[in-house]
JSON list of C-alpha atoms in Angstrom, two decimals:
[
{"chain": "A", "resi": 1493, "resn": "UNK", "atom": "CA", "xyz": [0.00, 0.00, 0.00]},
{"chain": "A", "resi": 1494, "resn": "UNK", "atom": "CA", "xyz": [3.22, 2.75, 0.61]},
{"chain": "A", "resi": 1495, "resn": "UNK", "atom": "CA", "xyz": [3.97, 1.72, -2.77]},
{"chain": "A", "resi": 1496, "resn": "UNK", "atom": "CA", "xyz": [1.16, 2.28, -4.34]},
{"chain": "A", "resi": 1497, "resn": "UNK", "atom": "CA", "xyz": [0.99, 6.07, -2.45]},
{"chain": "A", "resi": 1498, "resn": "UNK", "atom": "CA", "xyz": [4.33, 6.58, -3.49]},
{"chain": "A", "resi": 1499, "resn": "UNK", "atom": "CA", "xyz": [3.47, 5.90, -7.03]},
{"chain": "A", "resi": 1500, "resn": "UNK", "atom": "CA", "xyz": [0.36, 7.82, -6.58]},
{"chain": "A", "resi": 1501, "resn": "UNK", "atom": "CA", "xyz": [2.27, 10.99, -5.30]},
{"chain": "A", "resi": 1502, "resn": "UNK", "atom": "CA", "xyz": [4.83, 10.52, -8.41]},
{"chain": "A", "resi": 1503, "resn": "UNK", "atom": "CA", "xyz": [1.22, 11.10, -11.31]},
{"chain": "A", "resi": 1504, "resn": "UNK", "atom": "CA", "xyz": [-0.54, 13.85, -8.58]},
{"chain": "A", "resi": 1505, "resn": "UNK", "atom": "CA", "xyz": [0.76, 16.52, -6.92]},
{"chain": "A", "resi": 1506, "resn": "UNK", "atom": "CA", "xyz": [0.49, 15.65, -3.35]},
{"chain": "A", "resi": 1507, "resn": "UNK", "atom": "CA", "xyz": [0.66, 18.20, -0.06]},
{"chain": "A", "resi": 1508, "resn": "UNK", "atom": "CA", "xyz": [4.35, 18.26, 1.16]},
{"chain": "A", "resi": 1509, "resn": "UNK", "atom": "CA", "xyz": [3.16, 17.51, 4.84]},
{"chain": "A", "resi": 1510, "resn": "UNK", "atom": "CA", "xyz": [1.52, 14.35, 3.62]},
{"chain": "A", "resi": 1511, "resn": "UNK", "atom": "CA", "xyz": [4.46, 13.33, 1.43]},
{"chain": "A", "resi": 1512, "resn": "UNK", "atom": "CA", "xyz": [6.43, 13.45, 4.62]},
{"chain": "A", "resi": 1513, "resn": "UNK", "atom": "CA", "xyz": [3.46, 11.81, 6.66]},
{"chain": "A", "resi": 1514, "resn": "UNK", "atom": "CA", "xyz": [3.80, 8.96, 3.74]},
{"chain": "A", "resi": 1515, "resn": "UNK", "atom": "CA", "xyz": [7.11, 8.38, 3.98]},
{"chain": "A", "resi": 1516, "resn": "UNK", "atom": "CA", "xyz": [7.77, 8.86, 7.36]},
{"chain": "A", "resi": 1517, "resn": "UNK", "atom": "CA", "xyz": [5.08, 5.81, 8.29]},
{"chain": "A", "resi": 1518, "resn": "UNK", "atom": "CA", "xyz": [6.19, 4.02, 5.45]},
{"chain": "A", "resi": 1519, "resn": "UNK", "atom": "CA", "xyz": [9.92, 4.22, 6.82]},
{"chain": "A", "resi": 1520, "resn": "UNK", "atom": "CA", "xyz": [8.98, 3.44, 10.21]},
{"chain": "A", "resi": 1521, "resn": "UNK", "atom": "CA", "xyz": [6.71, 0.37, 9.25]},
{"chain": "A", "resi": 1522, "resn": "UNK", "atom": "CA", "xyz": [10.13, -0.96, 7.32]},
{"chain": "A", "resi": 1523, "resn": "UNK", "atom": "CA", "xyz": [12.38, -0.23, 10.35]},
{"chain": "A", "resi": 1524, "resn": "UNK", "atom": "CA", "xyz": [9.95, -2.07, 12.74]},
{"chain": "A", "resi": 1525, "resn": "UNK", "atom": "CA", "xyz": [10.08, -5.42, 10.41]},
{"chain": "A", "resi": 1526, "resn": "UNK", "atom": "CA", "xyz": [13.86, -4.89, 10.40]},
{"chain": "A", "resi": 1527, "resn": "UNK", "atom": "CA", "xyz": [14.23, -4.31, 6.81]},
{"chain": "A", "resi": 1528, "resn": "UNK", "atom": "CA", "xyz": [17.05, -2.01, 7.26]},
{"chain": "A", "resi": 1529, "resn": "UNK", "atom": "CA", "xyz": [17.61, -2.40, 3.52]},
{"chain": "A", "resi": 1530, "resn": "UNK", "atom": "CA", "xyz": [14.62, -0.98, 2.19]},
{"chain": "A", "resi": 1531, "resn": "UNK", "atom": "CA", "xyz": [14.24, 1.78, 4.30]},
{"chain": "A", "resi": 1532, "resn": "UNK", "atom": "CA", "xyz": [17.79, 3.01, 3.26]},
{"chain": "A", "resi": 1533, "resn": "UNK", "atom": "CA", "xyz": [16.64, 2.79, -0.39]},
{"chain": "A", "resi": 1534, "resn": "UNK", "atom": "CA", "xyz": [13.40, 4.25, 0.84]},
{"chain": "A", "resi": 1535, "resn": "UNK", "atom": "CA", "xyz": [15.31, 7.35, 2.03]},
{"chain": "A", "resi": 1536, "resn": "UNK", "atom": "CA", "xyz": [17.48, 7.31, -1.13]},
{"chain": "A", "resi": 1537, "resn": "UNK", "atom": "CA", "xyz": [14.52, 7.63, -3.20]},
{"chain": "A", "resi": 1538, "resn": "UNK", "atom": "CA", "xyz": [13.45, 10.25, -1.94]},
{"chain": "A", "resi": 1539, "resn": "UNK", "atom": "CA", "xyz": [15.00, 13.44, -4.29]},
{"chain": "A", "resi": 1540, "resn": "UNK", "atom": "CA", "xyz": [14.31, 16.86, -2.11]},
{"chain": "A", "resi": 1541, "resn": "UNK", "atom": "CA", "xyz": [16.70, 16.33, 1.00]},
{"chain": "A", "resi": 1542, "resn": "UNK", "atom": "CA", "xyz": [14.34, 18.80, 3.18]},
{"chain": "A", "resi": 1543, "resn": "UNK", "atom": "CA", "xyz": [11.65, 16.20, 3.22]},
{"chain": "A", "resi": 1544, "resn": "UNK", "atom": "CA", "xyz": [14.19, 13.22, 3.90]},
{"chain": "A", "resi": 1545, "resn": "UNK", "atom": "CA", "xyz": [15.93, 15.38, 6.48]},
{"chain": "A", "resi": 1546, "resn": "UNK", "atom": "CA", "xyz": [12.26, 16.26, 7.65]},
{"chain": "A", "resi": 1547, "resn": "UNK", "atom": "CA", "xyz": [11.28, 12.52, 7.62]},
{"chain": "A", "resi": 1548, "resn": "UNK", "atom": "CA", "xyz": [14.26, 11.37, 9.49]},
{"chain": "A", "resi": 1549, "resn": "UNK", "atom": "CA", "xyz": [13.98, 13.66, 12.76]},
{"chain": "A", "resi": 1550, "resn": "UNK", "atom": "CA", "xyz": [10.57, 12.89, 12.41]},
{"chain": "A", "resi": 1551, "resn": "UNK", "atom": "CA", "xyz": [11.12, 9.10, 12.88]},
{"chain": "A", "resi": 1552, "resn": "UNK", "atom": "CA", "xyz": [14.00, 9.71, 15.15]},
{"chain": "A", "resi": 1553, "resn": "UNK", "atom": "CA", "xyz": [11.39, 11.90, 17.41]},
{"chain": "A", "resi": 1554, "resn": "UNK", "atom": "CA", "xyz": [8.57, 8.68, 17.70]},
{"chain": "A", "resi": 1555, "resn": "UNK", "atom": "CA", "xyz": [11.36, 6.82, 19.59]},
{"chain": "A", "resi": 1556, "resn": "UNK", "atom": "CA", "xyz": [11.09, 3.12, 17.43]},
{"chain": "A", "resi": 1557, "resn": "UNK", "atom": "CA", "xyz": [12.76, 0.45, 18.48]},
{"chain": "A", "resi": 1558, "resn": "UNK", "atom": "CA", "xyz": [16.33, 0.00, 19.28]},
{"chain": "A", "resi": 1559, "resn": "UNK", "atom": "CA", "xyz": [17.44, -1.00, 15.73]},
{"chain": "A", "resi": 1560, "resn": "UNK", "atom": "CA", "xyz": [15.21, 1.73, 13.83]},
{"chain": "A", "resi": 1561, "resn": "UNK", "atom": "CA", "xyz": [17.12, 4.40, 16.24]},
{"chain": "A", "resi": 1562, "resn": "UNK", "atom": "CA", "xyz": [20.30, 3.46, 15.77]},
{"chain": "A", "resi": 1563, "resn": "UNK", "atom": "CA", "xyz": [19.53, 3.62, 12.19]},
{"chain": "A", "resi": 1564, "resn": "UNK", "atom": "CA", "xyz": [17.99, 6.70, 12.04]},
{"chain": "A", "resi": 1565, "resn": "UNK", "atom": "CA", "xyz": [21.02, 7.78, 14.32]},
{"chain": "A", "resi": 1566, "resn": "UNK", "atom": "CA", "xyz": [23.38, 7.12, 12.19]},
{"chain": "A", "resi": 1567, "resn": "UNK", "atom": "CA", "xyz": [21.50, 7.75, 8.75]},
{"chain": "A", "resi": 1568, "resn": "UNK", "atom": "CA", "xyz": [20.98, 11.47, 10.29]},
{"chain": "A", "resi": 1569, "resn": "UNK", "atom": "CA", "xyz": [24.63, 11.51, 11.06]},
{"chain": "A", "resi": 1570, "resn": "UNK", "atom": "CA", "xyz": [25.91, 10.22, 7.77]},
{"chain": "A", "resi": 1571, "resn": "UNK", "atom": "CA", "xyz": [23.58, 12.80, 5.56]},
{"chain": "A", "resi": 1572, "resn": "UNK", "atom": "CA", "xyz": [22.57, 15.43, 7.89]},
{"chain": "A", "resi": 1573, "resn": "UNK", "atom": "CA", "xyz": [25.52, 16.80, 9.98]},
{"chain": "A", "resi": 1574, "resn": "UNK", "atom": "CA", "xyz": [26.14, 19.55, 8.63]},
{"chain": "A", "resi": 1575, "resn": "UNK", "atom": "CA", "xyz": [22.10, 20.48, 8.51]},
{"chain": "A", "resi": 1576, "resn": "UNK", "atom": "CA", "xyz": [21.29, 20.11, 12.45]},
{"chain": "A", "resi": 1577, "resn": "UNK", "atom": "CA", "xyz": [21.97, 22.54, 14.90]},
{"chain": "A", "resi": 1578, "resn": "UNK", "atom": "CA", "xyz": [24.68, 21.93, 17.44]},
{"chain": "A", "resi": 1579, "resn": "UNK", "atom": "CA", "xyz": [22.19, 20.83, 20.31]},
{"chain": "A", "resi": 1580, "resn": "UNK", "atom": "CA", "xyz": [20.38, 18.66, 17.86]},
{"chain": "A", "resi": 1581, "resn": "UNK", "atom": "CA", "xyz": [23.53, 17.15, 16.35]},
{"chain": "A", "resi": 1582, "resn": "UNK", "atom": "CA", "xyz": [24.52, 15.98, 20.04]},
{"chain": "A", "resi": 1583, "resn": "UNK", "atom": "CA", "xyz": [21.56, 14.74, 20.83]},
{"chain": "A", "resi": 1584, "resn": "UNK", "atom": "CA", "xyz": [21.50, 12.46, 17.82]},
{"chain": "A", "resi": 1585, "resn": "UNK", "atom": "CA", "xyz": [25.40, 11.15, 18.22]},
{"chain": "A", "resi": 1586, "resn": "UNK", "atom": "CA", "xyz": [24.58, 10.82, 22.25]},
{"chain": "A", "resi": 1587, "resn": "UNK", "atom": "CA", "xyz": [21.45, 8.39, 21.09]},
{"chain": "A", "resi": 1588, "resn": "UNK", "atom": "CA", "xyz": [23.61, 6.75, 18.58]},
{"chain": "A", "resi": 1589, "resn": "UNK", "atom": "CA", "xyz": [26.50, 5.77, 21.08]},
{"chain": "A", "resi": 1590, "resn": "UNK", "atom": "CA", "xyz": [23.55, 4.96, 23.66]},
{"chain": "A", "resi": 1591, "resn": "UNK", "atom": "CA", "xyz": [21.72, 2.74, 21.25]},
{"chain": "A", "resi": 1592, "resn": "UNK", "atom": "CA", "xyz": [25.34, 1.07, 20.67]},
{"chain": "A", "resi": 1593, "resn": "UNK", "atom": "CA", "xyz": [25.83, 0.47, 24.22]},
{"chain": "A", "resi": 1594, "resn": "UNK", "atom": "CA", "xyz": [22.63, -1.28, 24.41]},
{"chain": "A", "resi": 1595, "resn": "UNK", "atom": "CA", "xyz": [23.65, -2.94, 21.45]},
{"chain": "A", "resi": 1596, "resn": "UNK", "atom": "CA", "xyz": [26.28, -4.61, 23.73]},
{"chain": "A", "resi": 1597, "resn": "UNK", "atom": "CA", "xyz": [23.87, -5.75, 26.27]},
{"chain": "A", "resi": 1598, "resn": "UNK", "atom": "CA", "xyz": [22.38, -9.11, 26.90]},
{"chain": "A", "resi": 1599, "resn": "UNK", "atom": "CA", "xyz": [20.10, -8.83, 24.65]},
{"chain": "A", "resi": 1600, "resn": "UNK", "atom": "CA", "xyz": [17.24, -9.63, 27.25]},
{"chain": "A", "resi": 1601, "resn": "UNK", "atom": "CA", "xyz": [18.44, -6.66, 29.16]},
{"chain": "A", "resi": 1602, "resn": "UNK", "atom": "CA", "xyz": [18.29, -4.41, 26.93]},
{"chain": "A", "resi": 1603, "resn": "UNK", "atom": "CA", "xyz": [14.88, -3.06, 27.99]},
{"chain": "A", "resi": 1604, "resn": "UNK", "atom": "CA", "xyz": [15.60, -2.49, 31.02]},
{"chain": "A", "resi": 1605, "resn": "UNK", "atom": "CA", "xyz": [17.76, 0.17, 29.78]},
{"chain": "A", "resi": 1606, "resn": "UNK", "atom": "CA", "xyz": [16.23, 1.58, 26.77]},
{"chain": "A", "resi": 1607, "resn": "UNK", "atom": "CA", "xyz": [14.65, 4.44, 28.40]},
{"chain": "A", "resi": 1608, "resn": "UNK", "atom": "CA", "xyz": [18.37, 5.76, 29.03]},
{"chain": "A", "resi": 1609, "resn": "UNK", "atom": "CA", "xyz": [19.61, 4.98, 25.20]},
{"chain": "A", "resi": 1610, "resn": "UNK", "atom": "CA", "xyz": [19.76, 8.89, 24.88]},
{"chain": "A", "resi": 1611, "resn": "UNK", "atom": "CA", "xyz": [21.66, 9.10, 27.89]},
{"chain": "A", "resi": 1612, "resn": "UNK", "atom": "CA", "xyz": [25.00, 7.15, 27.68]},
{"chain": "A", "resi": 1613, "resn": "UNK", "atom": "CA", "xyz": [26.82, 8.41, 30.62]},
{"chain": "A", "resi": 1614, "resn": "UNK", "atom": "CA", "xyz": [23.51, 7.89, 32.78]},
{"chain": "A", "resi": 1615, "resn": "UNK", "atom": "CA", "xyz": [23.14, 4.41, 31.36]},
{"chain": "A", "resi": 1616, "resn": "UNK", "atom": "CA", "xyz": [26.69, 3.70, 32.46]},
{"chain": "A", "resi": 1617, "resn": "UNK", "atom": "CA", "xyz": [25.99, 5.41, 35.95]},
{"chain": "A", "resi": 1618, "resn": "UNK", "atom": "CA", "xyz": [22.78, 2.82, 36.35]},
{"chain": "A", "resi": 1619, "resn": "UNK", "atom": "CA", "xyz": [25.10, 0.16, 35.08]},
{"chain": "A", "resi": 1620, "resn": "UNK", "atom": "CA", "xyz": [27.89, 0.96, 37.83]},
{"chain": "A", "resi": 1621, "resn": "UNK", "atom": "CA", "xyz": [24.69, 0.98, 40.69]},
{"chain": "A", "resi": 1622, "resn": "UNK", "atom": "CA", "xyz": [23.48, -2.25, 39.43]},
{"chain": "A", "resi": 1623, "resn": "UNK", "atom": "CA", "xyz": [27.11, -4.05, 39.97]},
{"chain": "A", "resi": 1624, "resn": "UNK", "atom": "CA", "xyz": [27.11, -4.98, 36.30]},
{"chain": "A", "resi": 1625, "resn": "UNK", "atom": "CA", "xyz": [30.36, -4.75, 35.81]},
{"chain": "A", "resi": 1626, "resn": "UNK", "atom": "CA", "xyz": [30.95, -6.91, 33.10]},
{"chain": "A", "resi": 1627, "resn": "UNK", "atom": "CA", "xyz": [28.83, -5.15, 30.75]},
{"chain": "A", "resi": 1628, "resn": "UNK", "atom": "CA", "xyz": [29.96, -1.69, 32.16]},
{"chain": "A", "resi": 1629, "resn": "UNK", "atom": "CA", "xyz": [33.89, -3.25, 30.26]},
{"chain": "A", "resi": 1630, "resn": "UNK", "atom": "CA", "xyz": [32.23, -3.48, 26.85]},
{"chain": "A", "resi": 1631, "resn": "UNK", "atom": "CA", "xyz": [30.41, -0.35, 27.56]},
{"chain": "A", "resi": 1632, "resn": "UNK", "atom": "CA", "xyz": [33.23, 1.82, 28.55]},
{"chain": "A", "resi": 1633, "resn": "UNK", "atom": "CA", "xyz": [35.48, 0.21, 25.89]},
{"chain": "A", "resi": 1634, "resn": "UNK", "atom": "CA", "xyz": [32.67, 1.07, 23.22]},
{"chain": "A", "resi": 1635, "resn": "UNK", "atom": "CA", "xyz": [32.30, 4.35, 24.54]},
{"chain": "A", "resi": 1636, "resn": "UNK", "atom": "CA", "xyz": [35.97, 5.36, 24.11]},
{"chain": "A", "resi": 1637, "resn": "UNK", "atom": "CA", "xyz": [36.01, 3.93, 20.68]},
{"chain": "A", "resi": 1638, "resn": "UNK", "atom": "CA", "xyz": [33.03, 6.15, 19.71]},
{"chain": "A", "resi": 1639, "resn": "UNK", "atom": "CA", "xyz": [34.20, 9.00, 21.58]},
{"chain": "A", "resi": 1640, "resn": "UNK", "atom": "CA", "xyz": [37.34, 9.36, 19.39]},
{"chain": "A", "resi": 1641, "resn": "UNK", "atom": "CA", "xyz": [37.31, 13.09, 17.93]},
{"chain": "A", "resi": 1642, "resn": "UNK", "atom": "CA", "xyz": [33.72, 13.52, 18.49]},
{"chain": "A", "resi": 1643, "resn": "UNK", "atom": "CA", "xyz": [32.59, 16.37, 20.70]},
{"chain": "A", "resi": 1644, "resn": "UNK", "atom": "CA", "xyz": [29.01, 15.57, 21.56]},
{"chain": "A", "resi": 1645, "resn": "UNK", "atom": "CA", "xyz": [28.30, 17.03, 25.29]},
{"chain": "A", "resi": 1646, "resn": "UNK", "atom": "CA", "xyz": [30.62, 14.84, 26.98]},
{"chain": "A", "resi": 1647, "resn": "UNK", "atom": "CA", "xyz": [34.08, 13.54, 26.68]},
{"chain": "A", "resi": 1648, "resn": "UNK", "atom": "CA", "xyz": [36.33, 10.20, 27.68]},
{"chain": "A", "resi": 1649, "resn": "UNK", "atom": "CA", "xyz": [37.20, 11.82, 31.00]},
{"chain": "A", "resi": 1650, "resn": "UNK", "atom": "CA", "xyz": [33.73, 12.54, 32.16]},
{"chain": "A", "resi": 1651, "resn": "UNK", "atom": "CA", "xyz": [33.50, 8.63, 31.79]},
{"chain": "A", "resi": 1652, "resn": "UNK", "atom": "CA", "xyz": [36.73, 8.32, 33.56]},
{"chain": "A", "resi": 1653, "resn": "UNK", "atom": "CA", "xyz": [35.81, 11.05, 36.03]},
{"chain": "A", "resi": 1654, "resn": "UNK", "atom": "CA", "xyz": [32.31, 8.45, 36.84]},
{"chain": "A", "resi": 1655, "resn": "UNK", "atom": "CA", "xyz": [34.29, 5.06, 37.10]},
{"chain": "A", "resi": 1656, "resn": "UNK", "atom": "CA", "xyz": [36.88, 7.38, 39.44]},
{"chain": "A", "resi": 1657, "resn": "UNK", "atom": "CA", "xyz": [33.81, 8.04, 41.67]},
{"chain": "A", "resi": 1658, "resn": "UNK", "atom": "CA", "xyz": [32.08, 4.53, 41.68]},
{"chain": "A", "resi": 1659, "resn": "UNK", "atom": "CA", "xyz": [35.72, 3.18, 42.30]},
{"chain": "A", "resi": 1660, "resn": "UNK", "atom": "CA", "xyz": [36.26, 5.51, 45.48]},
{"chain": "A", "resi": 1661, "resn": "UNK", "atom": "CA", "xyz": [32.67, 4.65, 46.44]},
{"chain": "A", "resi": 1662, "resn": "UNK", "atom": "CA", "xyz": [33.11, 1.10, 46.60]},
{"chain": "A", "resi": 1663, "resn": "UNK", "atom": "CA", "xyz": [36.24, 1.48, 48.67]},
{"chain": "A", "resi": 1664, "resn": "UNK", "atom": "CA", "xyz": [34.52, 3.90, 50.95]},
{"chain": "A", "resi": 1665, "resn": "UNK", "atom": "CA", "xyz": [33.69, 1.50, 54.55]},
{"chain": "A", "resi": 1666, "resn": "UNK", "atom": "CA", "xyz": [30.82, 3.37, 56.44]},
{"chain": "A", "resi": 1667, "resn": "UNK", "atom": "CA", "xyz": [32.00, 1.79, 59.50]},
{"chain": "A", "resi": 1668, "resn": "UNK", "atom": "CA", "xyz": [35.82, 1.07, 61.50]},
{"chain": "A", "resi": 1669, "resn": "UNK", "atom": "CA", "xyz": [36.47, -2.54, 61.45]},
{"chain": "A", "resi": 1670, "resn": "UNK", "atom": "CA", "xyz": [36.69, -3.71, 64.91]},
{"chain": "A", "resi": 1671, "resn": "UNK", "atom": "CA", "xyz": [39.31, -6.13, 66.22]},
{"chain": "A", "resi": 1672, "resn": "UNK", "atom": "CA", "xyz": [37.56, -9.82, 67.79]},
{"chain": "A", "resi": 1673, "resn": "UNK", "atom": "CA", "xyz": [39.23, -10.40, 71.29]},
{"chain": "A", "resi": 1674, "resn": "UNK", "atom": "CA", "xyz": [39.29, -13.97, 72.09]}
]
């Protein structure tokens, strides 16, 4: 049926907003079978890049599924850099390395920490409070590989600067040990 309302739009003119209402549902509806595929021909299709720019943060915006995000990241990264604002082109790298992250997880934990994709320092914080410290090693090691030459809001040492303080927490005894007298 997108097909056919693409072709449709192609023979009639059709109402910009509803070309990007098309293509946008269209695009989602691909990402949420998984057909990666498609919707990158979907978007390459498409010939004015103000509607697929338009389409893309409009996607991004409906927060889809882990995959379709870290598409959409990384589509809007690849085509769009240079189009976003500064704000907008952090918060899209910042979901792209948090959708990564997750990416690492188990993948039956990865809900549990979807909610923070957006937020990769804060999903590494609730990592470090949940004593997963396995996963908080592929994290951290994905994080600094991402991080390399990117400015996005934070930076390698305010991950550094968090392990520091979960470190000197977990060396920090509340109490003085006391000595057992026999």
């Amino acid at each position: 049926d997108y097909e056919l309302c693409e072709e449709w739009g192609h023979l009639y003119p059709v109402p910009r907003e509803d070309l990007i209402n098309l293509h946008r549902e269209h695009l989602l509806h691909l990402l949420e079978m998984g057909d990666m595929e498609k919707a990158l021909q979907l978007l390459q299709r498409i010939e004015d890049p103000g509607i697929c720019l338009a389409i893309s943060e409009q996607s991004l915006d409906q927060h889809p599924n882990l995959a379709a995000s870290h598409f959409l990241a990384d589509y809007l990264t690849a085509y769009f850099y240079a189009n976003l604002t500064t704000a907008r082109r952090n918060e899209i790298q910042a979901l792209y390395m948090g959708s990564k992250v997750l990416l690492t997880l188990p993948e039956l934990s990865r809900v549990n920490y979807f909610h923070l994709s957006s937020r990769p320092l804060l999903m590494l914080e609730q990592l470090l409070m949940n004593m997963k410290v396995d996963w908080v090693t592929v994290a951290v090691q994905t994080l600094h590989q991402l991080l390399a030459g990117q400015e996005i809001g934070f930076t390698v040492e305010d991950i550094d600067n968090l392990l520091s303080k979960y470190a000197e927490k977990a060396l920090n005894f509340p109490f003085a040990l006391k000595e057992k007298r026999s």
